[in-house]
Amino acid sequence: MDFRRWLQPRKGLAIAEACIIGVVAAFSAVILKVGSGSLGALRVQSSHILPAWVALPLVGVSFGFLAGWLVERLAPQAAGSGIPQVKATLANVPTKLSWRVALIKLFTAIIVLGSGMTLGRQGPTVQVGAGLAAGMSHLVPTSPDHRRQMIAAGAGAGLAAAFNAPIAGVLFIIEELLQDLSGLTLGTAIIAAFIGGVMSRLLGGGSLDLSIELMHYSSRFYFTEIPFFLLLGVLAGILGALFNQGLILSIKLYRRLHISLPLRMALAGLISGIIVSLLPASFRDNTGLREYIITGELQPTIAAIAFISQFILTLIAFGSGAPGGLFAPSLILGSVLGHMVGVLSFQFVDQASPITYALAGMGGFFSAVSKVPITAIVIVFEMTTDFNLVLPLMIVVVTAYLVADKVFPGSLYEKLLQLNGITLTKKVSVEGILNQLTAKDVMQQRVETLDADMTLEEVTQAFSTSHHRGFPVVENSKLVGIVTQSDLTKIQHRHLQKDTALREIMTANPMTVTPVHSLSNVLYLLDRYQLSRLPVVEGKKLIGIITRADIIRAEADQLNGKNAIPGPQPEPSYVVYQTRSPSVGRGRLLVPVANPETAETLLEMAAAIARDRHYEIECVQVILVSRHSSPAETPVRTTKSRRLLRQAEVLAKKWHIPLHTQIRVAHDTAQAILETINESHIDIILMGWKGNTSTPGRIFGNVVDTIIRQATCDVVLVKLGTSPQSPVPSPQSFNRWLVPMAGGPNARLAIKLLPALVTLGDHPQICLTRVFKPLEFQPDMTVIEQALRQLMRRRQLASTVIATPVQANSVAEGVIELVENQGFDVVVLGASREGLLQQAIQGNIPEAIASGVDSTVILVRGAMT
């Protein structure tokens, strides 16, 4: 247990991981830079050996096809920029991010950039850093939150290493990827980005100087230039928005070709090679082109050609799905645009410097494309370390961002994800709920505990009289251990004395959580160590316990808007009447009674199950009062309710089944039933349903939907059939039973209930069926065969069993047609909570069957454990 506790997320572990991630990300960034540069140099050299119109297209088509083939075969997630994939992963969308993806991305990005496609290495570096961090997080078991923080740190370290800009790496995480300002996230991001940036400088240039000194320049800024900087911002915003729209259009056009990724990338390499071969020689090296634009004396025509060609070439390359980013093309386009505006400004302001405009344009166009204005400002500033540049840079970047967001609203990366069917919404999600709520919010404060000094005999007796499978063990109100039924099973062969102390057999130092643990961390611990419950402690004091059912109930409450009901909130129900029988059963079955006409039939069905399982029956009747009055203080008349419960007592005495009854005064029927389930430790609830509902947005009605969603026990929902002879069928007429089979635990649960329920009929027959599509000529009968074996194991099964496959376009249609043609009395369906409540386009299958037949329908949903 101490080792497990060591594996839980700690700040020291996070810092150590961040340091390693920073170093690894820096190495990958340098490898990508050197590899793509060397391969690009060979490409340029080949254009001097062979004619450019031969060499460049040949290199582009061959390298493009090779990179596409590797991505398609080994890691399809490595296609494209990489930033949308990282963003999706951090938003808890199932997207593969691993060492394999990172390595394929690194290798193919080198090939693509070396082939001459007009893309950048910064986007791939972000995905490579995130992928390496994701792979590393699998080596050390940690929580999902911790893993997301490490992936974000890896992405930031990759960007910092690519740009030699550690602050920008941190800001990019906050502004675009994670949008999280928590202390641990920010701390790990800073450490990883700083180490990535520093290591990149050491490996790339051997200098720790914060100025990379790409060129010797002197920026100048005068207030008379503000209108020109505003003009530059507007142009950058408009053209950046058009650039984003062009990227989306390019992807759609490639997809209309219906060709594989290798062929798309080969086509992009071919077109890029042809276009570049027709341009001046300086355009064949993207890095050199950017520096030439910033430092050189470009003629306006050359600048215009550079802008148009870079614009088109980037659309061609990116739309194909080639591994490459948009940061470098954005910077080149921005610098060219800024240079042209700077030349225009120089005609009116003699002191204007085209270099300043080029640098400001870099930030402006980058901001318009990526929608990260703060990161754009910091990246350019960290590259130049020129304070004179800050004010014009801010003017251009903010203006460009506002204009671009007006013309092309939303994040480009989210729109790229939408093209792949992934939509990132900010609505309340299950993952959001798990991160927002803490253990204190949903834990059970009333905890049944055992004392450490109890004897083995007392512990065994406690388990036999309780439905719990485990108990916390306390000593002086402090948690010292936990004991489960499996612990008792393990010690049976040891032949211990009955007076053996509990402290000798319990599991000491159990896994615990604190009240401030998020539900995502709690669920992670439950899943990782295969636990069903976790004690909640403050220090060593036990203050509660949390189970999987508590977490599921909290999710359902939040998603159902239970905490957002306007007006007075319901108070707990109040018990005004109850009777108790001896607690001698192995479990307890709850029957809410409300309708005198159907109560007897439901009670007979409950009695059949209780006899078969040796259960007790709990009967509850709910009296509703206004939400503006307290259930505990409102006077009510219980005469009719007690008369109904006395009817249940008579039947229970006849069947020799222990029966408990109670009358509850409540604001809400479902709430009162759920409270009864928790307080009376109910194992099964059997309740009736009228067969339809008029409540908008509900499947079975307010009460039944809530019970299905939140009850932690097994749920048996009964819709009694109707006939001209009798509005309520007698259980003795339940002779022909139809059980549609589709596999799953709830179908097996329905089969387990059958031997008890069929005893109600005089001459019962069971028909197992499975609905198959008309095109399925050889139906798989495995599920039905398993169900038959399960039923045959019951030696006292007093019914015949047959199996019949049915062909139909839908499950509901097939079952309804079978019931109508062969006159089945009862249909038994096993369904999950999601299946019962799902409202899909094709409708709700259990509800459709229940509403579509006149026979009795029994819906079974297993317990939430």
mmCIF file with all atom_site columns, N, CA and C in Angstrom, residues 125-160:
data_model
loop_
_atom_site.group_PDB
_atom_site.id
_atom_site.type_symbol
_atom_site.label_atom_id
_atom_site.label_alt_id
_atom_site.label_comp_id
_atom_site.label_asym_id
_atom_site.label_entity_id
_atom_site.label_seq_id
_atom_site.pdbx_PDB_ins_code
_atom_site.Cartn_x
_atom_site.Cartn_y
_atom_site.Cartn_z
_atom_site.occupancy
_atom_site.B_iso_or_equiv
_atom_site.pdbx_formal_charge
_atom_site.auth_seq_id
_atom_site.auth_comp_id
_atom_site.auth_asym_id
_atom_site.auth_atom_id
_atom_site.pdbx_PDB_model_num
ATOM 1   N N  . THR A 1 125 ? 6.824  20.139 -33.867 1.00 0.00 ? 125 THR A N  1
ATOM 2   C CA . THR A 1 125 ? 7.588  20.075 -32.619 1.00 0.00 ? 125 THR A CA 1
ATOM 3   C C  . THR A 1 125 ? 6.661  20.076 -31.411 1.00 0.00 ? 125 THR A C  1
ATOM 4   N N  . VAL A 1 126 ? 5.562  20.818 -31.498 1.00 0.00 ? 126 VAL A N  1
ATOM 5   C CA . VAL A 1 126 ? 4.576  20.823 -30.404 1.00 0.00 ? 126 VAL A CA 1
ATOM 6   C C  . VAL A 1 126 ? 3.997  19.421 -30.216 1.00 0.00 ? 126 VAL A C  1
ATOM 7   N N  . GLN A 1 127 ? 3.591  18.743 -31.315 1.00 0.00 ? 127 GLN A N  1
ATOM 8   C CA . GLN A 1 127 ? 3.032  17.403 -31.196 1.00 0.00 ? 127 GLN A CA 1
ATOM 9   C C  . GLN A 1 127 ? 4.087  16.394 -30.762 1.00 0.00 ? 127 GLN A C  1
ATOM 10  N N  . VAL A 1 128 ? 5.309  16.557 -31.251 1.00 0.00 ? 128 VAL A N  1
ATOM 11  C CA . VAL A 1 128 ? 6.375  15.646 -30.840 1.00 0.00 ? 128 VAL A CA 1
ATOM 12  C C  . VAL A 1 128 ? 6.625  15.760 -29.336 1.00 0.00 ? 128 VAL A C  1
ATOM 13  N N  . GLY A 1 129 ? 6.719  16.996 -28.822 1.00 0.00 ? 129 GLY A N  1
ATOM 14  C CA . GLY A 1 129 ? 6.911  17.186 -27.385 1.00 0.00 ? 129 GLY A CA 1
ATOM 15  C C  . GLY A 1 129 ? 5.761  16.614 -26.577 1.00 0.00 ? 129 GLY A C  1
ATOM 16  N N  . ALA A 1 130 ? 4.525  16.842 -27.044 1.00 0.00 ? 130 ALA A N  1
ATOM 17  C CA . ALA A 1 130 ? 3.363  16.317 -26.332 1.00 0.00 ? 130 ALA A CA 1
ATOM 18  C C  . ALA A 1 130 ? 3.332  14.791 -26.393 1.00 0.00 ? 130 ALA A C  1
ATOM 19  N N  . GLY A 1 131 ? 3.673  14.220 -27.569 1.00 0.00 ? 131 GLY A N  1
ATOM 20  C CA . GLY A 1 131 ? 3.673  12.768 -27.703 1.00 0.00 ? 131 GLY A CA 1
ATOM 21  C C  . GLY A 1 131 ? 4.722  12.103 -26.826 1.00 0.00 ? 131 GLY A C  1
ATOM 22  N N  . LEU A 1 132 ? 5.903  12.697 -26.764 1.00 0.00 ? 132 LEU A N  1
ATOM 23  C CA . LEU A 1 132 ? 6.946  12.154 -25.886 1.00 0.00 ? 132 LEU A CA 1
ATOM 24  C C  . LEU A 1 132 ? 6.521  12.224 -24.423 1.00 0.00 ? 132 LEU A C  1
ATOM 25  N N  . ALA A 1 133 ? 5.875  13.325 -24.037 1.00 0.00 ? 133 ALA A N  1
ATOM 26  C CA . ALA A 1 133 ? 5.388  13.458 -22.661 1.00 0.00 ? 133 ALA A CA 1
ATOM 27  C C  . ALA A 1 133 ? 4.292  12.447 -22.371 1.00 0.00 ? 133 ALA A C  1
ATOM 28  N N  . ALA A 1 134 ? 3.403  12.214 -23.353 1.00 0.00 ? 134 ALA A N  1
ATOM 29  C CA . ALA A 1 134 ? 2.337  11.227 -23.159 1.00 0.00 ? 134 ALA A CA 1
ATOM 30  C C  . ALA A 1 134 ? 2.916  9.831  -22.985 1.00 0.00 ? 134 ALA A C  1
ATOM 31  N N  . GLY A 1 135 ? 3.910  9.490  -23.800 1.00 0.00 ? 135 GLY A N  1
ATOM 32  C CA . GLY A 1 135 ? 4.547  8.198  -23.651 1.00 0.00 ? 135 GLY A CA 1
ATOM 33  C C  . GLY A 1 135 ? 5.248  8.043  -22.315 1.00 0.00 ? 135 GLY A C  1
ATOM 34  N N  . MET A 1 136 ? 5.882  9.119  -21.847 1.00 0.00 ? 136 MET A N  1
ATOM 35  C CA . MET A 1 136 ? 6.560  9.077  -20.559 1.00 0.00 ? 136 MET A CA 1
ATOM 36  C C  . MET A 1 136 ? 5.575  8.910  -19.410 1.00 0.00 ? 136 MET A C  1
ATOM 37  N N  . SER A 1 137 ? 4.390  9.505  -19.553 1.00 0.00 ? 137 SER A N  1
ATOM 38  C CA . SER A 1 137 ? 3.408  9.424  -18.459 1.00 0.00 ? 137 SER A CA 1
ATOM 39  C C  . SER A 1 137 ? 2.899  8.003  -18.265 1.00 0.00 ? 137 SER A C  1
ATOM 40  N N  . HIS A 1 138 ? 3.033  7.151  -19.302 1.00 0.00 ? 138 HIS A N  1
ATOM 41  C CA . HIS A 1 138 ? 2.605  5.761  -19.156 1.00 0.00 ? 138 HIS A CA 1
ATOM 42  C C  . HIS A 1 138 ? 3.604  4.948  -18.333 1.00 0.00 ? 138 HIS A C  1
ATOM 43  N N  . LEU A 1 139 ? 4.841  5.423  -18.238 1.00 0.00 ? 139 LEU A N  1
ATOM 44  C CA . LEU A 1 139 ? 5.846  4.697  -17.464 1.00 0.00 ? 139 LEU A CA 1
ATOM 45  C C  . LEU A 1 139 ? 5.602  4.831  -15.974 1.00 0.00 ? 139 LEU A C  1
ATOM 46  N N  . VAL A 1 140 ? 5.116  5.994  -15.548 1.00 0.00 ? 140 VAL A N  1
ATOM 47  C CA . VAL A 1 140 ? 4.855  6.246  -14.129 1.00 0.00 ? 140 VAL A CA 1
ATOM 48  C C  . VAL A 1 140 ? 3.352  6.407  -13.956 1.00 0.00 ? 140 VAL A C  1
ATOM 49  N N  . PRO A 1 141 ? 2.669  5.480  -13.288 1.00 0.00 ? 141 PRO A N  1
ATOM 50  C CA . PRO A 1 141 ? 1.210  5.583  -13.142 1.00 0.00 ? 141 PRO A CA 1
ATOM 51  C C  . PRO A 1 141 ? 0.818  6.854  -12.402 1.00 0.00 ? 141 PRO A C  1
ATOM 52  N N  . THR A 1 142 ? 0.032  7.681  -13.047 1.00 0.00 ? 142 THR A N  1
ATOM 53  C CA . THR A 1 142 ? -0.431 8.930  -12.451 1.00 0.00 ? 142 THR A CA 1
ATOM 54  C C  . THR A 1 142 ? -1.896 9.137  -12.819 1.00 0.00 ? 142 THR A C  1
ATOM 55  N N  . SER A 1 143 ? -2.474 10.208 -12.292 1.00 0.00 ? 143 SER A N  1
ATOM 56  C CA . SER A 1 143 ? -3.881 10.492 -12.548 1.00 0.00 ? 143 SER A CA 1
ATOM 57  C C  . SER A 1 143 ? -4.057 11.107 -13.937 1.00 0.00 ? 143 SER A C  1
ATOM 58  N N  . PRO A 1 144 ? -5.292 11.090 -14.481 1.00 0.00 ? 144 PRO A N  1
ATOM 59  C CA . PRO A 1 144 ? -5.545 11.720 -15.781 1.00 0.00 ? 144 PRO A CA 1
ATOM 60  C C  . PRO A 1 144 ? -5.195 13.203 -15.798 1.00 0.00 ? 144 PRO A C  1
ATOM 61  N N  . ASP A 1 145 ? -5.484 13.921 -14.701 1.00 0.00 ? 145 ASP A N  1
ATOM 62  C CA . ASP A 1 145 ? -5.152 15.341 -14.628 1.00 0.00 ? 145 ASP A CA 1
ATOM 63  C C  . ASP A 1 145 ? -3.648 15.553 -14.747 1.00 0.00 ? 145 ASP A C  1
ATOM 64  N N  . HIS A 1 146 ? -2.901 14.731 -14.029 1.00 0.00 ? 146 HIS A N  1
ATOM 65  C CA . HIS A 1 146 ? -1.440 14.849 -14.066 1.00 0.00 ? 146 HIS A CA 1
ATOM 66  C C  . HIS A 1 146 ? -0.922 14.571 -15.479 1.00 0.00 ? 146 HIS A C  1
ATOM 67  N N  . ARG A 1 147 ? -1.494 13.573 -16.147 1.00 0.00 ? 147 ARG A N  1
ATOM 68  C CA . ARG A 1 147 ? -1.065 13.245 -17.502 1.00 0.00 ? 147 ARG A CA 1
ATOM 69  C C  . ARG A 1 147 ? -1.344 14.410 -18.447 1.00 0.00 ? 147 ARG A C  1
ATOM 70  N N  . ARG A 1 148 ? -2.504 15.049 -18.317 1.00 0.00 ? 148 ARG A N  1
ATOM 71  C CA . ARG A 1 148 ? -2.821 16.187 -19.165 1.00 0.00 ? 148 ARG A CA 1
ATOM 72  C C  . ARG A 1 148 ? -1.833 17.323 -18.935 1.00 0.00 ? 148 ARG A C  1
ATOM 73  N N  . GLN A 1 149 ? -1.460 17.551 -17.684 1.00 0.00 ? 149 GLN A N  1
ATOM 74  C CA . GLN A 1 149 ? -0.497 18.609 -17.375 1.00 0.00 ? 149 GLN A CA 1
ATOM 75  C C  . GLN A 1 149 ? 0.853  18.322 -18.003 1.00 0.00 ? 149 GLN A C  1
ATOM 76  N N  . MET A 1 150 ? 1.269  17.056 -17.990 1.00 0.00 ? 150 MET A N  1
ATOM 77  C CA . MET A 1 150 ? 2.555  16.704 -18.579 1.00 0.00 ? 150 MET A CA 1
ATOM 78  C C  . MET A 1 150 ? 2.521  16.832 -20.109 1.00 0.00 ? 150 MET A C  1
ATOM 79  N N  . ILE A 1 151 ? 1.394  16.450 -20.718 1.00 0.00 ? 151 ILE A N  1
ATOM 80  C CA . ILE A 1 151 ? 1.267  16.597 -22.174 1.00 0.00 ? 151 ILE A CA 1
ATOM 81  C C  . ILE A 1 151 ? 1.329  18.074 -22.551 1.00 0.00 ? 151 ILE A C  1
ATOM 82  N N  . ALA A 1 152 ? 0.629  18.904 -21.777 1.00 0.00 ? 152 ALA A N  1
ATOM 83  C CA . ALA A 1 152 ? 0.664  20.343 -22.035 1.00 0.00 ? 152 ALA A CA 1
ATOM 84  C C  . ALA A 1 152 ? 2.080  20.891 -21.866 1.00 0.00 ? 152 ALA A C  1
ATOM 85  N N  . ALA A 1 153 ? 2.781  20.422 -20.835 1.00 0.00 ? 153 ALA A N  1
ATOM 86  C CA . ALA A 1 153 ? 4.162  20.863 -20.634 1.00 0.00 ? 153 ALA A CA 1
ATOM 87  C C  . ALA A 1 153 ? 5.049  20.432 -21.793 1.00 0.00 ? 153 ALA A C  1
ATOM 88  N N  . GLY A 1 154 ? 4.835  19.221 -22.302 1.00 0.00 ? 154 GLY A N  1
ATOM 89  C CA . GLY A 1 154 ? 5.603  18.757 -23.450 1.00 0.00 ? 154 GLY A CA 1
ATOM 90  C C  . GLY A 1 154 ? 5.352  19.595 -24.687 1.00 0.00 ? 154 GLY A C  1
ATOM 91  N N  . ALA A 1 155 ? 4.096  19.971 -24.909 1.00 0.00 ? 155 ALA A N  1
ATOM 92  C CA . ALA A 1 155 ? 3.765  20.826 -26.046 1.00 0.00 ? 155 ALA A CA 1
ATOM 93  C C  . ALA A 1 155 ? 4.433  22.187 -25.918 1.00 0.00 ? 155 ALA A C  1
ATOM 94  N N  . GLY A 1 156 ? 4.370  22.773 -24.711 1.00 0.00 ? 156 GLY A N  1
ATOM 95  C CA . GLY A 1 156 ? 5.011  24.068 -24.485 1.00 0.00 ? 156 GLY A CA 1
ATOM 96  C C  . GLY A 1 156 ? 6.513  24.000 -24.637 1.00 0.00 ? 156 GLY A C  1
ATOM 97  N N  . ALA A 1 157 ? 7.112  22.904 -24.165 1.00 0.00 ? 157 ALA A N  1
ATOM 98  C CA . ALA A 1 157 ? 8.561  22.741 -24.300 1.00 0.00 ? 157 ALA A CA 1
ATOM 99  C C  . ALA A 1 157 ? 8.950  22.612 -25.762 1.00 0.00 ? 157 ALA A C  1
ATOM 100 N N  . GLY A 1 158 ? 8.115  21.907 -26.548 1.00 0.00 ? 158 GLY A N  1
ATOM 101 C CA . GLY A 1 158 ? 8.389  21.780 -27.981 1.00 0.00 ? 158 GLY A CA 1
ATOM 102 C C  . GLY A 1 158 ? 8.372  23.122 -28.680 1.00 0.00 ? 158 GLY A C  1
ATOM 103 N N  . LEU A 1 159 ? 7.370  23.941 -28.367 1.00 0.00 ? 159 LEU A N  1
ATOM 104 C CA . LEU A 1 159 ? 7.288  25.261 -28.993 1.00 0.00 ? 159 LEU A CA 1
ATOM 105 C C  . LEU A 1 159 ? 8.438  26.156 -28.538 1.00 0.00 ? 159 LEU A C  1
ATOM 106 N N  . ALA A 1 160 ? 8.756  26.102 -27.250 1.00 0.00 ? 160 ALA A N  1
ATOM 107 C CA . ALA A 1 160 ? 9.858  26.915 -26.725 1.00 0.00 ? 160 ALA A CA 1
ATOM 108 C C  . ALA A 1 160 ? 11.180 26.532 -27.383 1.00 0.00 ? 160 ALA A C  1
#
